Short mmCIF file of C-alpha atoms in Angstrom, two decimals:
data_model
loop_
_atom_site.label_atom_id
_atom_site.label_comp_id
_atom_site.label_asym_id
_atom_site.label_seq_id
_atom_site.Cartn_x
_atom_site.Cartn_y
_atom_site.Cartn_z
CA LYS A 1 87.04 105.83 93.78
CA ALA A 2 85.08 102.97 95.27
CA GLY A 3 86.78 99.59 95.28
CA VAL A 4 85.52 96.25 94.05
CA THR A 5 82.39 95.17 95.86
CA GLN A 6 81.02 91.67 96.21
CA THR A 7 77.66 90.47 97.45
CA PRO A 8 76.74 88.65 99.49
CA ARG A 9 79.71 88.44 101.84
CA TYR A 10 78.61 85.18 103.41
CA LEU A 11 76.41 82.41 102.11
CA ILE A 12 75.32 79.03 103.41
CA LYS A 13 73.81 76.51 101.02
CA THR A 14 73.13 72.79 100.99
CA ARG A 15 74.39 70.22 98.54
CA GLY A 16 72.55 70.18 95.25
CA GLN A 17 71.46 73.80 95.42
CA GLN A 18 72.74 76.51 93.15
CA VAL A 19 74.18 79.89 94.04
CA THR A 20 74.79 83.22 92.33
CA LEU A 21 77.50 85.61 93.45
CA SER A 22 77.77 89.21 92.33
CA CYS A 23 80.71 91.51 91.70
CA SER A 24 80.79 95.22 90.90
CA PRO A 25 84.16 96.35 89.52
CA ILE A 26 85.96 99.61 90.06
CA SER A 27 84.40 102.31 87.92
CA GLY A 28 85.94 102.28 84.45
CA HIS A 29 87.32 98.76 84.74
CA ARG A 30 86.10 96.46 81.99
CA SER A 31 87.82 93.22 82.98
CA VAL A 32 86.43 91.09 85.80
CA SER A 33 88.09 87.88 86.95
CA TRP A 34 86.96 85.29 89.47
CA TYR A 35 89.15 83.14 91.73
CA GLN A 36 88.40 80.37 94.17
CA GLN A 37 90.43 80.08 97.35
CA THR A 38 90.43 76.90 99.44
CA PRO A 39 92.85 75.63 102.09
CA GLY A 40 93.70 72.61 99.98
CA GLN A 41 94.03 74.08 96.48
CA GLY A 42 94.95 77.65 97.27
CA LEU A 43 93.99 80.45 94.89
CA GLN A 44 92.77 79.19 91.55
CA PHE A 45 91.60 81.11 88.50
CA LEU A 46 88.01 80.46 87.46
CA PHE A 47 87.38 82.77 84.50
CA GLU A 48 87.71 86.29 83.18
CA TYR A 49 85.14 88.46 81.45
CA PHE A 50 85.84 91.49 79.29
CA SER A 51 83.23 93.53 77.45
CA GLU A 52 80.53 90.96 78.27
CA THR A 53 82.54 88.08 76.78
CA GLN A 54 84.38 85.32 78.53
CA ARG A 55 87.98 85.90 77.55
CA ASN A 56 89.77 83.24 79.60
CA LYS A 57 88.75 80.17 81.52
CA GLY A 58 90.39 78.04 84.18
CA ASN A 59 90.10 74.31 84.77
CA PHE A 60 86.78 74.07 86.53
CA PRO A 61 83.75 71.92 85.65
CA GLY A 62 80.85 73.30 83.71
CA ARG A 63 78.87 73.73 86.94
CA PHE A 64 80.80 76.96 87.31
CA SER A 65 79.63 79.67 84.96
CA GLY A 66 79.56 83.42 84.78
CA ARG A 67 78.44 86.40 82.85
CA GLN A 68 79.12 90.08 82.55
CA PHE A 69 76.66 92.86 81.98
CA SER A 70 77.00 96.01 79.89
CA ASN A 71 77.91 98.03 82.99
CA SER A 72 80.80 95.56 83.62
CA ARG A 73 79.16 94.07 86.69
CA SER A 74 79.62 90.32 86.77
CA GLU A 75 77.92 87.33 88.28
CA MET A 76 79.13 83.81 88.76
CA ASN A 77 76.86 80.84 89.23
CA VAL A 78 77.58 77.45 90.68
CA SER A 79 74.97 74.78 90.07
CA THR A 80 74.48 71.48 91.87
CA LEU A 81 76.66 72.49 94.77
CA GLU A 82 79.09 70.00 96.27
CA LEU A 83 80.77 70.06 99.67
CA GLY A 84 84.07 70.79 97.93
CA ASP A 85 82.70 74.05 96.56
CA SER A 86 82.97 75.57 100.02
CA ALA A 87 85.49 78.35 99.53
CA LEU A 88 86.22 82.04 99.47
CA TYR A 89 85.29 83.37 96.04
CA LEU A 90 87.25 86.46 95.07
CA CYS A 91 86.47 88.84 92.28
CA ALA A 92 89.06 91.16 90.76
CA SER A 93 88.79 93.98 88.28
CA SER A 94 91.27 95.70 86.00
CA LEU A 95 91.29 98.20 83.16
CA ASP A 96 92.29 95.58 80.62
CA GLU A 97 95.52 93.62 81.02
CA GLY A 98 96.57 95.64 83.99
CA THR A 99 96.86 95.12 87.69
CA GLN A 100 93.93 93.27 89.20
CA TYR A 101 92.29 94.76 92.26
CA PHE A 102 90.36 92.40 94.47
CA GLY A 103 87.11 92.65 96.35
CA PRO A 104 86.50 91.39 99.90
CA GLY A 105 85.23 88.03 98.68
CA THR A 106 82.15 85.90 99.26
CA ARG A 107 82.58 83.07 101.71
CA LEU A 108 80.43 80.14 100.59
CA THR A 109 79.71 77.25 102.91
CA VAL A 110 78.06 74.15 101.50
CA LEU A 111 76.44 71.83 104.05
CA ALA B 1 102.74 76.02 82.19
CA GLN B 2 103.40 78.67 84.78
CA LYS B 3 104.33 78.01 88.37
CA VAL B 4 105.02 80.10 91.45
CA THR B 5 106.75 78.64 94.47
CA GLN B 6 106.76 80.15 97.92
CA ALA B 7 108.78 77.69 99.96
CA GLN B 8 108.21 79.47 103.26
CA THR B 9 104.87 78.39 104.68
CA GLU B 10 105.05 80.44 107.86
CA ILE B 11 107.47 82.97 109.27
CA SER B 12 107.40 84.37 112.79
CA VAL B 13 109.39 87.44 113.74
CA VAL B 14 109.54 89.87 116.59
CA GLU B 15 108.46 93.42 115.90
CA LYS B 16 111.15 95.63 114.35
CA GLU B 17 112.97 92.69 112.79
CA ASP B 18 113.51 92.67 109.04
CA VAL B 19 111.91 89.81 107.14
CA THR B 20 112.29 88.57 103.56
CA LEU B 21 109.64 86.54 101.77
CA ASP B 22 110.93 84.36 98.95
CA CYS B 23 109.28 83.76 95.58
CA VAL B 24 110.54 81.65 92.68
CA TYR B 25 108.64 81.43 89.42
CA GLU B 26 108.63 79.39 86.21
CA THR B 27 107.36 80.56 82.86
CA ARG B 28 108.19 80.15 79.18
CA ASP B 29 106.85 83.59 78.35
CA THR B 30 109.36 86.30 77.57
CA THR B 31 106.92 88.99 78.65
CA TYR B 32 105.26 88.53 81.99
CA TYR B 33 104.32 90.36 85.17
CA LEU B 34 105.07 89.56 88.78
CA PHE B 35 102.97 90.68 91.71
CA TRP B 36 102.86 90.65 95.46
CA TYR B 37 99.54 90.71 97.28
CA LYS B 38 98.80 90.82 100.99
CA GLN B 39 95.81 89.04 102.53
CA PRO B 40 94.94 90.16 106.08
CA PRO B 41 92.50 88.11 108.16
CA SER B 42 89.59 89.99 106.60
CA GLY B 43 90.24 88.04 103.41
CA GLU B 44 90.63 90.78 100.82
CA LEU B 45 93.73 90.57 98.64
CA VAL B 46 95.56 93.88 98.76
CA PHE B 47 97.81 94.77 95.83
CA LEU B 48 101.36 95.73 96.83
CA ILE B 49 103.53 95.83 93.71
CA ARG B 50 103.72 94.83 90.05
CA ARG B 51 106.88 94.34 88.02
CA ASN B 52 107.19 93.51 84.34
CA SER B 53 109.80 91.13 83.03
CA PHE B 54 111.81 93.91 81.42
CA ASP B 55 112.15 95.96 84.57
CA GLU B 56 114.70 94.45 86.93
CA GLN B 57 115.19 97.67 88.82
CA ASN B 58 114.66 96.99 92.46
CA GLU B 59 112.37 99.27 94.38
CA ILE B 60 112.00 100.59 97.87
CA SER B 61 108.71 101.98 99.07
CA GLY B 62 108.72 102.99 102.69
CA ARG B 63 109.40 99.86 104.73
CA TYR B 64 108.88 97.59 101.71
CA SER B 65 111.47 96.63 99.13
CA TRP B 66 111.54 94.17 96.26
CA ASN B 67 114.39 92.26 94.66
CA PHE B 68 113.68 90.97 91.15
CA GLN B 69 116.37 88.74 89.62
CA LYS B 70 115.55 87.29 86.24
CA SER B 71 118.70 85.15 86.22
CA THR B 72 117.43 83.14 89.19
CA SER B 73 113.70 83.60 88.46
CA SER B 74 113.16 85.13 91.86
CA PHE B 75 111.06 88.03 93.07
CA ASN B 76 111.66 88.46 96.79
CA PHE B 77 109.94 90.89 99.13
CA THR B 78 111.47 92.44 102.23
CA ILE B 79 109.76 94.26 105.08
CA THR B 80 112.10 96.42 107.12
CA ALA B 81 111.36 97.04 110.80
CA SER B 82 108.28 94.80 110.79
CA GLN B 83 105.17 95.79 112.70
CA VAL B 84 102.29 93.79 114.15
CA VAL B 85 100.01 95.22 111.45
CA ASP B 86 102.17 93.47 108.83
CA SER B 87 100.83 90.13 110.04
CA ALA B 88 99.06 88.59 107.06
CA VAL B 89 99.42 86.02 104.32
CA TYR B 90 101.56 87.26 101.45
CA PHE B 91 101.08 85.89 97.95
CA CYS B 92 103.43 86.10 95.02
CA ALA B 93 101.71 85.87 91.63
CA LEU B 94 102.61 85.64 87.95
CA SER B 95 100.71 86.75 84.86
CA GLY B 96 101.95 85.80 81.43
CA ARG B 97 100.81 86.37 77.88
CA LEU B 98 97.53 84.71 77.00
CA THR B 99 96.26 83.88 73.54
CA GLY B 100 93.64 86.52 72.91
CA GLY B 101 94.95 88.68 75.72
CA GLY B 102 93.52 89.12 79.14
CA ASN B 103 94.33 88.35 82.71
CA LYS B 104 95.07 85.18 84.61
CA LEU B 105 97.07 85.21 87.79
CA THR B 106 98.95 82.13 88.91
CA PHE B 107 99.49 82.34 92.64
CA GLY B 108 101.98 80.77 94.97
CA THR B 109 100.74 79.00 98.08
CA GLY B 110 101.36 82.03 100.25
CA THR B 111 103.56 82.79 103.25
CA GLN B 112 101.89 83.41 106.61
CA LEU B 113 103.81 86.19 108.36
CA LYS B 114 103.31 86.59 112.10
CA VAL B 115 104.82 89.62 113.76
CA GLU B 116 104.82 89.45 117.53
CA LEU B 117 105.52 92.06 120.17
#
């Protein structure tokens, strides 16, 4: 079974721009979660989607949003990028409330 | 609120030494799950083990073993006969019950393990 895939793997943007990251879960997994990893704040939960609905949300500003499609693929969007948004964004999938399996991440650099 | 503490920031050992990574957690939930993940330099978090709060049986899997003690809120991880390929950052994580169900992992700050020849 193929693992979680994320595209793109690397991204460079400038302040004020917006960005969309994509995540394809393991086949059959309906839950997709997003995490942000930075040296200063560590790994932080952004949000979780299940059956195309946002089921849980972390403490991030409204500039961070996401969605899930009927095939369980998910996208997250960050608008009006700030320097502090530079991070590794990790996506994880699970069957439901099970173990989360992570993708390789998208490394976002904001200049 | 949930919290995971990994007091060891960095550990360096020589190959073939045993090493234990400490994890202490806080939660008010009676049902919860504990995890260990490994993050090699490539960045991907690799799942190692999951334990639920009702299963305090310790486990050994090859060179890995886990010690879950509810009385001290600890979930420690030991690598026996460490190898250079074990060099990575290891994260302990906690998932409790959420209103409406679902997943949310609370991670510790990670322990950087360096295994040298």
